[in-house]
Coordinates of C-alpha atoms and ligand atoms in Angstrom, one line a residue:
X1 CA 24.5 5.6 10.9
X2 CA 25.9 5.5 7.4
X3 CA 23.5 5.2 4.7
X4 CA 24.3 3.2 1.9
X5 CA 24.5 4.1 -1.8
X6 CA 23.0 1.0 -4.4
X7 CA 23.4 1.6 -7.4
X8 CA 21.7 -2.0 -9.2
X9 CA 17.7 -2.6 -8.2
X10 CA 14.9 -4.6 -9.1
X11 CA 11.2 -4.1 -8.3
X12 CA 8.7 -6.2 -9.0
X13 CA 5.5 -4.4 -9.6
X14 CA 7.5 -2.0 -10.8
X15 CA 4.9 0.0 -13.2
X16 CA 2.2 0.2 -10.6
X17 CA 1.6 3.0 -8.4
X18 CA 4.2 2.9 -6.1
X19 CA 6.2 1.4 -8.2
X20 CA 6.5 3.1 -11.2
X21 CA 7.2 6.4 -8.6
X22 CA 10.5 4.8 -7.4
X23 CA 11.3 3.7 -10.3
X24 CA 11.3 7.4 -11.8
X25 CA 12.8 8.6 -8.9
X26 CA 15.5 5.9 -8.5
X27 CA 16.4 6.3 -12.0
X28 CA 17.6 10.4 -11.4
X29 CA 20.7 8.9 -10.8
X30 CA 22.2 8.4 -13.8
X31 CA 24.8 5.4 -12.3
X32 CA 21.8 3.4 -10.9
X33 CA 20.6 0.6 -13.0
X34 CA 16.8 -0.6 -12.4
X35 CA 14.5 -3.5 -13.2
X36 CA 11.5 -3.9 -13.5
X37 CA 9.0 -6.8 -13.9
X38 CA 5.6 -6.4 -14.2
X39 CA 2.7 -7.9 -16.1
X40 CA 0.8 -5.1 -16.6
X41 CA -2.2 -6.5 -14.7
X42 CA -5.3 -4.9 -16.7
X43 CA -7.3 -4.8 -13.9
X44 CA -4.9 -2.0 -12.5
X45 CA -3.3 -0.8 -15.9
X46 CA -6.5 -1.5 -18.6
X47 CA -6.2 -3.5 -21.5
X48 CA -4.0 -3.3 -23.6
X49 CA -1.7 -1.8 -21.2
X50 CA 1.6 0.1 -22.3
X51 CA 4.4 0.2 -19.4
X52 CA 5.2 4.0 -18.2
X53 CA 7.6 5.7 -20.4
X54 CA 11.1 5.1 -18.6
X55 CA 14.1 6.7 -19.2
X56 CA 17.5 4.3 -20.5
X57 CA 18.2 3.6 -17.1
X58 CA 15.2 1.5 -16.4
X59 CA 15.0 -1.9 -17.8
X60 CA 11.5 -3.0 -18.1
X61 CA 10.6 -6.6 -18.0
X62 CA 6.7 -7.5 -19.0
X63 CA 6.2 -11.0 -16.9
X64 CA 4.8 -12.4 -14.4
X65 CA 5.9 -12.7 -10.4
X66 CA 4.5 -16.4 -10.6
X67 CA 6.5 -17.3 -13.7
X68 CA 10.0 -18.8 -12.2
X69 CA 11.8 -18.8 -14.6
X70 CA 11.3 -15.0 -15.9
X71 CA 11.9 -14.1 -12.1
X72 CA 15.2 -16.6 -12.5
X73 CA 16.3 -14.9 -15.2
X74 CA 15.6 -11.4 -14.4
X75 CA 17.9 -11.7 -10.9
X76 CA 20.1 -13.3 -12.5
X77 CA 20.7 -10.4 -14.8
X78 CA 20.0 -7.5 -12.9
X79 CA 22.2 -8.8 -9.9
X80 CA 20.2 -6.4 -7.8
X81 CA 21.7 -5.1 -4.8
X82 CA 18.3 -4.1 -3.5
X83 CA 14.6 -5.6 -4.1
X84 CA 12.0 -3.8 -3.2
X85 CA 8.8 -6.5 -3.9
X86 CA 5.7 -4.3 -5.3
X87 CA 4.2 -7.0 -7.0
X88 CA 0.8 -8.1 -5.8
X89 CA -3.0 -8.2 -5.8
X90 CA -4.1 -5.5 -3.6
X91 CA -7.9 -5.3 -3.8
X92 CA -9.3 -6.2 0.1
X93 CA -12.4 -6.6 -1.1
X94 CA -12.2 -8.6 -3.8
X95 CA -9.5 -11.0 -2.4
X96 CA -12.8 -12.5 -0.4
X97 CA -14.0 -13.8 -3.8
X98 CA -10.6 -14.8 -5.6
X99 CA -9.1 -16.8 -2.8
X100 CA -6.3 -18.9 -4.8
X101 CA -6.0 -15.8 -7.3
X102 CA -4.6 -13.6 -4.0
X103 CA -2.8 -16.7 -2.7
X104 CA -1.1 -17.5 -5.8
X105 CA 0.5 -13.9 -6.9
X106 CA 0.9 -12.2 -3.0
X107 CA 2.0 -15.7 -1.6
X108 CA 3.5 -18.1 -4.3
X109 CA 4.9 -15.1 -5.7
X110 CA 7.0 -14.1 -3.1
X111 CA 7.9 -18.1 -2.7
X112 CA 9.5 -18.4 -6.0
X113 CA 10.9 -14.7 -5.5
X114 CA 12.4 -15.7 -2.4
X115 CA 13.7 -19.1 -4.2
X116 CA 15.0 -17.1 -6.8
X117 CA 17.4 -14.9 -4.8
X118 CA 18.6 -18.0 -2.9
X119 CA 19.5 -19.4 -6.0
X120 CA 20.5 -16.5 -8.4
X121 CA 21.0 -13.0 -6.2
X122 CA 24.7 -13.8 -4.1
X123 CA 25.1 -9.9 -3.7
X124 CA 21.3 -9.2 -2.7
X125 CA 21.8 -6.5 0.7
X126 CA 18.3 -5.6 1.0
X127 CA 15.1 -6.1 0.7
X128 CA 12.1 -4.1 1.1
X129 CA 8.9 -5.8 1.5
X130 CA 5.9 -3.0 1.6
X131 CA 3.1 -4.8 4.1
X132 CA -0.3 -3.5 4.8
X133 CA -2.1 -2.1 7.6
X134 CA -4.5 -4.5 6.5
X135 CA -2.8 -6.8 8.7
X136 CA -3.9 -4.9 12.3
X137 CA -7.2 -6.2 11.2
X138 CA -10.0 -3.8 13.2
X139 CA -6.8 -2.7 14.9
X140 CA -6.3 -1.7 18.3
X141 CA -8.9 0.3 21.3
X142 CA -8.9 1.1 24.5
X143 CA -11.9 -0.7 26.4
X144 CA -13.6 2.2 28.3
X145 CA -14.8 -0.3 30.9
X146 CA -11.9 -1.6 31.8
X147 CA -8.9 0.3 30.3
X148 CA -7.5 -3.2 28.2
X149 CA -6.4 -3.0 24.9
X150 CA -7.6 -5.1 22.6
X151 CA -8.1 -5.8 19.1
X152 CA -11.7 -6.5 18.6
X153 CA -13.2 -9.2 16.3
X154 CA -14.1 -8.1 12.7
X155 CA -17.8 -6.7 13.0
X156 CA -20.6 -8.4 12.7
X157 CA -23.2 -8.3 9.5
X158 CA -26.4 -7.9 12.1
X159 CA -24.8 -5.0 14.1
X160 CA -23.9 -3.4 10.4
X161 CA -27.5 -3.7 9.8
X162 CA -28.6 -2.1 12.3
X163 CA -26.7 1.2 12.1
X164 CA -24.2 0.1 14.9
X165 CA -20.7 0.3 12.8
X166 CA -18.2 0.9 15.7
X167 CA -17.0 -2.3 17.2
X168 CA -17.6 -3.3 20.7
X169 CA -15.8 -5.5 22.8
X170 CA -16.3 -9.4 22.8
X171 CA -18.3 -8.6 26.2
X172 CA -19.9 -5.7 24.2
X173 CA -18.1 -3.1 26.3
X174 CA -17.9 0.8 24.2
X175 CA -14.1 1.0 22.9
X176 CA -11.8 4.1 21.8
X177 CA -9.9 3.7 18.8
X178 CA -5.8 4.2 19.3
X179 CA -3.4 4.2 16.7
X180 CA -1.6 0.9 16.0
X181 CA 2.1 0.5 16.9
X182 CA 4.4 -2.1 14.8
X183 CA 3.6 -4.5 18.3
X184 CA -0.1 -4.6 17.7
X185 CA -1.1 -8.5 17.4
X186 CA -1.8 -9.2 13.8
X187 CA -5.4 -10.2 13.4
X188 CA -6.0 -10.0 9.7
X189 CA -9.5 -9.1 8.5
X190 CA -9.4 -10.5 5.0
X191 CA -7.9 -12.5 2.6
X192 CA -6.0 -10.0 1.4
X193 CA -4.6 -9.2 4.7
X194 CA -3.6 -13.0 5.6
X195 CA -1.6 -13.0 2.4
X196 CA 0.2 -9.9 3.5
X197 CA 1.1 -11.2 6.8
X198 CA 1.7 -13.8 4.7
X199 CA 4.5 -12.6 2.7
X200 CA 5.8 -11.0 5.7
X201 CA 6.6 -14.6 7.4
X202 CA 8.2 -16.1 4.1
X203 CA 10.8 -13.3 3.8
X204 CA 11.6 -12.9 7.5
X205 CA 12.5 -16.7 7.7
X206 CA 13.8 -17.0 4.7
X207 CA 16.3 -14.3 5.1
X208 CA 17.4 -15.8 8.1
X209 CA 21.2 -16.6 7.8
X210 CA 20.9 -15.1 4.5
X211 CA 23.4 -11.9 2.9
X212 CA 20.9 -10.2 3.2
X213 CA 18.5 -8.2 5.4
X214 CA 14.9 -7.3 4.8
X215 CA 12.9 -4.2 6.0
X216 CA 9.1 -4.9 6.1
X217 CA 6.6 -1.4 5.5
X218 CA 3.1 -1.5 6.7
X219 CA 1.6 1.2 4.4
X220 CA -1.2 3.2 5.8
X221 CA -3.9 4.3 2.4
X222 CA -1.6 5.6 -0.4
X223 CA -2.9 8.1 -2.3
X224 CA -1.8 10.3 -5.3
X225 CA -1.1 11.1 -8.9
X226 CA -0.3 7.8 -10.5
X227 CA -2.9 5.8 -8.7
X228 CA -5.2 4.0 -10.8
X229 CA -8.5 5.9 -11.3
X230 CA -10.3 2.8 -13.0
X231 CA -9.5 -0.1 -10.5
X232 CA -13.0 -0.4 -8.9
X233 CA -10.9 -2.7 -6.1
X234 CA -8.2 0.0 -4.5
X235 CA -7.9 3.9 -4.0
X236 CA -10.8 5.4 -2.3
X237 CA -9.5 8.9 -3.3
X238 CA -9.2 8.1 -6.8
X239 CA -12.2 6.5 -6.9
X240 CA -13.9 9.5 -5.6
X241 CA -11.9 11.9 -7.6
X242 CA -13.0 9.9 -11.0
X243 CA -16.9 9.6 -9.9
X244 CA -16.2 14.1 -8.5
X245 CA -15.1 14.2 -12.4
X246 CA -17.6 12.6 -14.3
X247 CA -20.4 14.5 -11.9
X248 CA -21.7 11.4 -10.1
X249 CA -22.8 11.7 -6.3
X250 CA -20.5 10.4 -3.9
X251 CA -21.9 7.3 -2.0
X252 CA -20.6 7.3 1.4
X253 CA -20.7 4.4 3.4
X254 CA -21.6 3.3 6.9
X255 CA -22.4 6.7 8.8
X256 CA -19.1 8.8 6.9
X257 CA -17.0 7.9 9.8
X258 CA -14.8 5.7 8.7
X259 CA -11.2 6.8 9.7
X260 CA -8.4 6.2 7.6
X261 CA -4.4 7.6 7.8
X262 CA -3.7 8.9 4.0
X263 CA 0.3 9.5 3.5
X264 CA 1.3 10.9 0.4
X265 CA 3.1 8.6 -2.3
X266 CA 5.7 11.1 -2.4
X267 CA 6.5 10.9 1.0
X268 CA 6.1 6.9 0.7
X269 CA 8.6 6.8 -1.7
X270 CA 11.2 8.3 0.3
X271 CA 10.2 6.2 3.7
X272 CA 11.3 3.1 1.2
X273 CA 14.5 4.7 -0.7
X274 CA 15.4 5.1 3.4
X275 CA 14.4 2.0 4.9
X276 CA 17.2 0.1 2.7
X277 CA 19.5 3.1 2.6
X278 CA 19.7 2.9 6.9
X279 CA 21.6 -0.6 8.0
X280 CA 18.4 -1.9 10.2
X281 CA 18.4 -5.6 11.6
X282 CA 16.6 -8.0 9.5
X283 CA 13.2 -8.3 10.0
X284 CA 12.9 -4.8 11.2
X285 CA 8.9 -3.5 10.7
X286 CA 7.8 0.0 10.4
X287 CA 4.3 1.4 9.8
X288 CA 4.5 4.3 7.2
X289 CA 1.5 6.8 7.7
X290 CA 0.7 10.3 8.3
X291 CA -0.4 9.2 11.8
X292 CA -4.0 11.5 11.7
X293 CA -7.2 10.2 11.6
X294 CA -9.2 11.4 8.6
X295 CA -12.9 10.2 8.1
X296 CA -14.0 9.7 4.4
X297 CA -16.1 11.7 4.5
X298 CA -13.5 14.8 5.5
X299 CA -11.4 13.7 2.8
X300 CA -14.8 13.5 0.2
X301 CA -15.9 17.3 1.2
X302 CA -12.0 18.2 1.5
X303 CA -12.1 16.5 -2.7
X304 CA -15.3 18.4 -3.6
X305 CA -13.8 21.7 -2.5
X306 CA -10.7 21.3 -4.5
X307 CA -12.6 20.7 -7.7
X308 CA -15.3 23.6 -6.8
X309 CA -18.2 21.7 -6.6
X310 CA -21.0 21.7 -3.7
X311 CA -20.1 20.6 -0.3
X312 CA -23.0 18.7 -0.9
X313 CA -22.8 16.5 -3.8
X314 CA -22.4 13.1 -1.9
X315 CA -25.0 11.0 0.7
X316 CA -24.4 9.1 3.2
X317 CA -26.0 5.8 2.4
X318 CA -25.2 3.5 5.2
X319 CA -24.0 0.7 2.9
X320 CA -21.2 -1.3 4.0
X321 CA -18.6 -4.1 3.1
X322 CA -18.5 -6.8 4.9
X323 CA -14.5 -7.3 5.8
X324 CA -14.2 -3.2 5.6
X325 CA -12.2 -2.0 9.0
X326 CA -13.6 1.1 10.9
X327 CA -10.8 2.5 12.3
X328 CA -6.9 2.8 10.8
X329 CA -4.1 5.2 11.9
X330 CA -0.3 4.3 12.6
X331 CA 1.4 5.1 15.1
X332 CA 4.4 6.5 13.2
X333 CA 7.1 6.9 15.9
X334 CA 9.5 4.4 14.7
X335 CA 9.4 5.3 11.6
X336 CA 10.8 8.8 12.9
X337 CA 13.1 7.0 15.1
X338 CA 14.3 4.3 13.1
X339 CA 14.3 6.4 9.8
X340 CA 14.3 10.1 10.7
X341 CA 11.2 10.3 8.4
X342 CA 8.2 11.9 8.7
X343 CA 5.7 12.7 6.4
X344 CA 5.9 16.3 4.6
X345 CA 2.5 16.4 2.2
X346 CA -0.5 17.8 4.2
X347 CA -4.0 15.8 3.0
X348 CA -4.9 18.9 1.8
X349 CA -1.9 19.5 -0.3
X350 CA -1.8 16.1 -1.4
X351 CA -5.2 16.2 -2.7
X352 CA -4.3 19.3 -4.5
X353 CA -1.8 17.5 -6.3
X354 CA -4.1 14.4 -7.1
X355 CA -6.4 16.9 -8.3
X356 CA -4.2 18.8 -10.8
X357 CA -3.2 15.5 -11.8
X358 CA -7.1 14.1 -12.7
X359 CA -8.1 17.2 -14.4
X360 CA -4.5 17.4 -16.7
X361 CA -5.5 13.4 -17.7
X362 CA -8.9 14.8 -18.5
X363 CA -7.3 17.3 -20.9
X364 CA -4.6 15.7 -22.5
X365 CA -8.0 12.9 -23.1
X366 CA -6.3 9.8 -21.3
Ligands
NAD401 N1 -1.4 1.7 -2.3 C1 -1.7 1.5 -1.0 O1 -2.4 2.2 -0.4 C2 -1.0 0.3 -0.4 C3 -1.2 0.1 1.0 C4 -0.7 -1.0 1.6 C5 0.2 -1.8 0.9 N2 0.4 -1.6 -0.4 C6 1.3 -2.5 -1.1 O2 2.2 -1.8 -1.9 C7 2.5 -2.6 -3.1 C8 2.3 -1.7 -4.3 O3 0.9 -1.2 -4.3 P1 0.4 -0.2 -5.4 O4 -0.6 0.7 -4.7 O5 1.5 0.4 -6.2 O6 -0.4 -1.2 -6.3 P2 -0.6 -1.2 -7.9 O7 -1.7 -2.2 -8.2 O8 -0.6 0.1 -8.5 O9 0.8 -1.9 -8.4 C9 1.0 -3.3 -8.3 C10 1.7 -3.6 -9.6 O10 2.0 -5.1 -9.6 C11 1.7 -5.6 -10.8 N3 1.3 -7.0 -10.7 C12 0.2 -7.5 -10.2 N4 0.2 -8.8 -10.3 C13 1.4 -9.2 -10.8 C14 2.0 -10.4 -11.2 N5 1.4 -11.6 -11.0 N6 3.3 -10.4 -11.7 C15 3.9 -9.2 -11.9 N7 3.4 -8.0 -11.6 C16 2.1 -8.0 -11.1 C17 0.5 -4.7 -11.4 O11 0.5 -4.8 -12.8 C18 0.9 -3.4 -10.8 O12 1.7 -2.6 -11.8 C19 1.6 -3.8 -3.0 O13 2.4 -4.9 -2.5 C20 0.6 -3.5 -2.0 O14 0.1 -4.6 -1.3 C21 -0.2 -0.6 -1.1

């Protein structure tokens, strides 16, 4: 299949994370011309928030996805050939407590994004659309009983309690965990979740009949440098890399095995520059993971080690969030397929680099 070479793109959300690291990358290319809108949100960039230092090639834009007409005009200038839609609240936990907050950027925004290409983007070929795992819910297991697959219901606060964090079936049959394929039922788990699925509906239908086509990315946990390291909300691993640094005892929750599927955002980065690059039907849905199960408390010992401090400098505490899901791996195979990616960072590698990256902040006194 030909790949395609745009050269004009906007991304909303576009000094965040994720963001800012396409950016960078997209802008190598000296003929490419990139947008950016992005309010700066302080609970991800602090107050007072400066955006990254961009090169002439990136335009930056300091507004807000909600704001129609800054997203008006902003299309309407850039012309984009590709979107890729960063923008959002992305804090699982705390979308339980700021319902309409979570509605109004992940879901409204997208609305008036969506209404602003319709209106203002006639040469728009692609958009990417990075989804969540969050929106498998507790995801999928094998019921030893019986063999099913099911996706159990979100655990219960009286089980959690009691010490008992791995679901059980509806019938309270023992289940195995299995990675999720792009075909697992949605069941989202939070509010933060719904909103994803959420935005995943609005552009599939409204790209329907449109120039058009959309590519939708569940991302597994991203993690490295550039993450925020003072958002309380995202980012276990730089969470625990800023409580390693400032010497404070790792709290691990529930019984340490949790399992999540960390993927490098290096390797992220590319699995987006391809899925517009590759012609893929509209609609088309890809998880983007490392596809291995790593427990938090792996990746917290695998952290300590890289900064040299005691295996044992964190307990397990048994606390718990209500809403938190146990068990999260992709099943990654048509990503491969579809994209001819796979991911190239090891965990350990990766958190090599996130270290390097904490401990040069540190010095240069950021
Ligand atoms: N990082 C992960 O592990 C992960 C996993 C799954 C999905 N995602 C998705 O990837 C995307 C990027 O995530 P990230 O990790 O880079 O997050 P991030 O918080 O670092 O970046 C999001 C950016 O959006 C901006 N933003 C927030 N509200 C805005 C608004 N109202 N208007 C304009 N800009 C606004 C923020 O200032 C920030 O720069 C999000 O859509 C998120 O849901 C991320």
């Amino acid at each position: 299949m030909s790949q395609k070479n745009y050269k004009r793109f906007l991304i909303t959300g576009g000094a965040g994370f994720i963001g800012a690291k396409l950016a960078l990358r997209l802008a190598k290319d000296l003929e490419a011309q990139i947008w950016v809108l992005d309010n700066l949100s302080p609970q991800v960039h602090g107050n007072n928030a400066q955006h990254p230092i961009f090169p002439a090639n990136i335009n930056f834009i300091h507004g807000d996805i909600r704001d129609r007409k800054t997203v008006e005009e902003i299309i309407h200038q850039a012309q984009p050939d590709v979107i890729v839609h960063m923008a959002a609240e992305t804090g699982t936990g705390q979308s339980m407590d700021e319902i309409s907050r979570y509605c109004e950027v992940n879901v409204l925004g997208t609305s008036i994004l969506l209404e602003s290409i319709r209106k203002n983007a006639p040469n728009l070929a692609r958009l990417v659309l990075p989804s969540s795992r969050a929106i498998y819910g507790e995801g999928p297991y094998r019921d030893r009983e019986n063999g099913q697959i099911i996706v159990p219901p979100a655990r219960n606060i009286e089980a959690m309690q009691a010490g008992q964090f791995i679901p059980t079936s509806p019938q309270g049959n023992q289940l195995t965990a299995i990675p999720a394929t792009e075909e697992t039922p949605a069941a989202p788990a939070s509010i933060y979740a719904s909103t994803k699925l959420m935005q995943e509906y609005l552009v599939t239908q409204a790209g329907v009949n449109a120039s058009w086509q959309a590519t939708i990315l569940r991302f597994q946990n991203v993690y490295g440098p550039g993450q925020s390291l003072t958002n309380p909300y995202t980012g276990v691993l730089s969470i625990f890399s800023s409580q390693i640094l400032d010497n404070q005892i790792l709290n691990i929750y529930e019984d340490g095995d949790i399992v999540r599927d960390f993927v490098f955002i290096d390797d992220v980065v590319t699995a987006i520059e391809l899925s517009y690059q590759i012609p893929l039907p509209h609609g088309t849905t890809i998880n983007i993971g490392s596809g291995k199960p790593t427990t938090i408390l792996e990746a917290a010992k695998t952290l300590l080690s890289i900064y040299n401090k005691p295996e044992n400098t964190y307990k397990i505490t048994g606390n718990f969030r209500v809403g938190d899901i146990r068990h999260a791996v992709a099943d990654i195979n048509q990503a491969k397929t579809l994209l001819s990616w796979q991911p190239k960072v090891s965990l350990r590698q990766g958190l090599e680099k996130l270290g390097d990256w904490c401990l040069q902040r540190i010095k240069s006194g950021e």
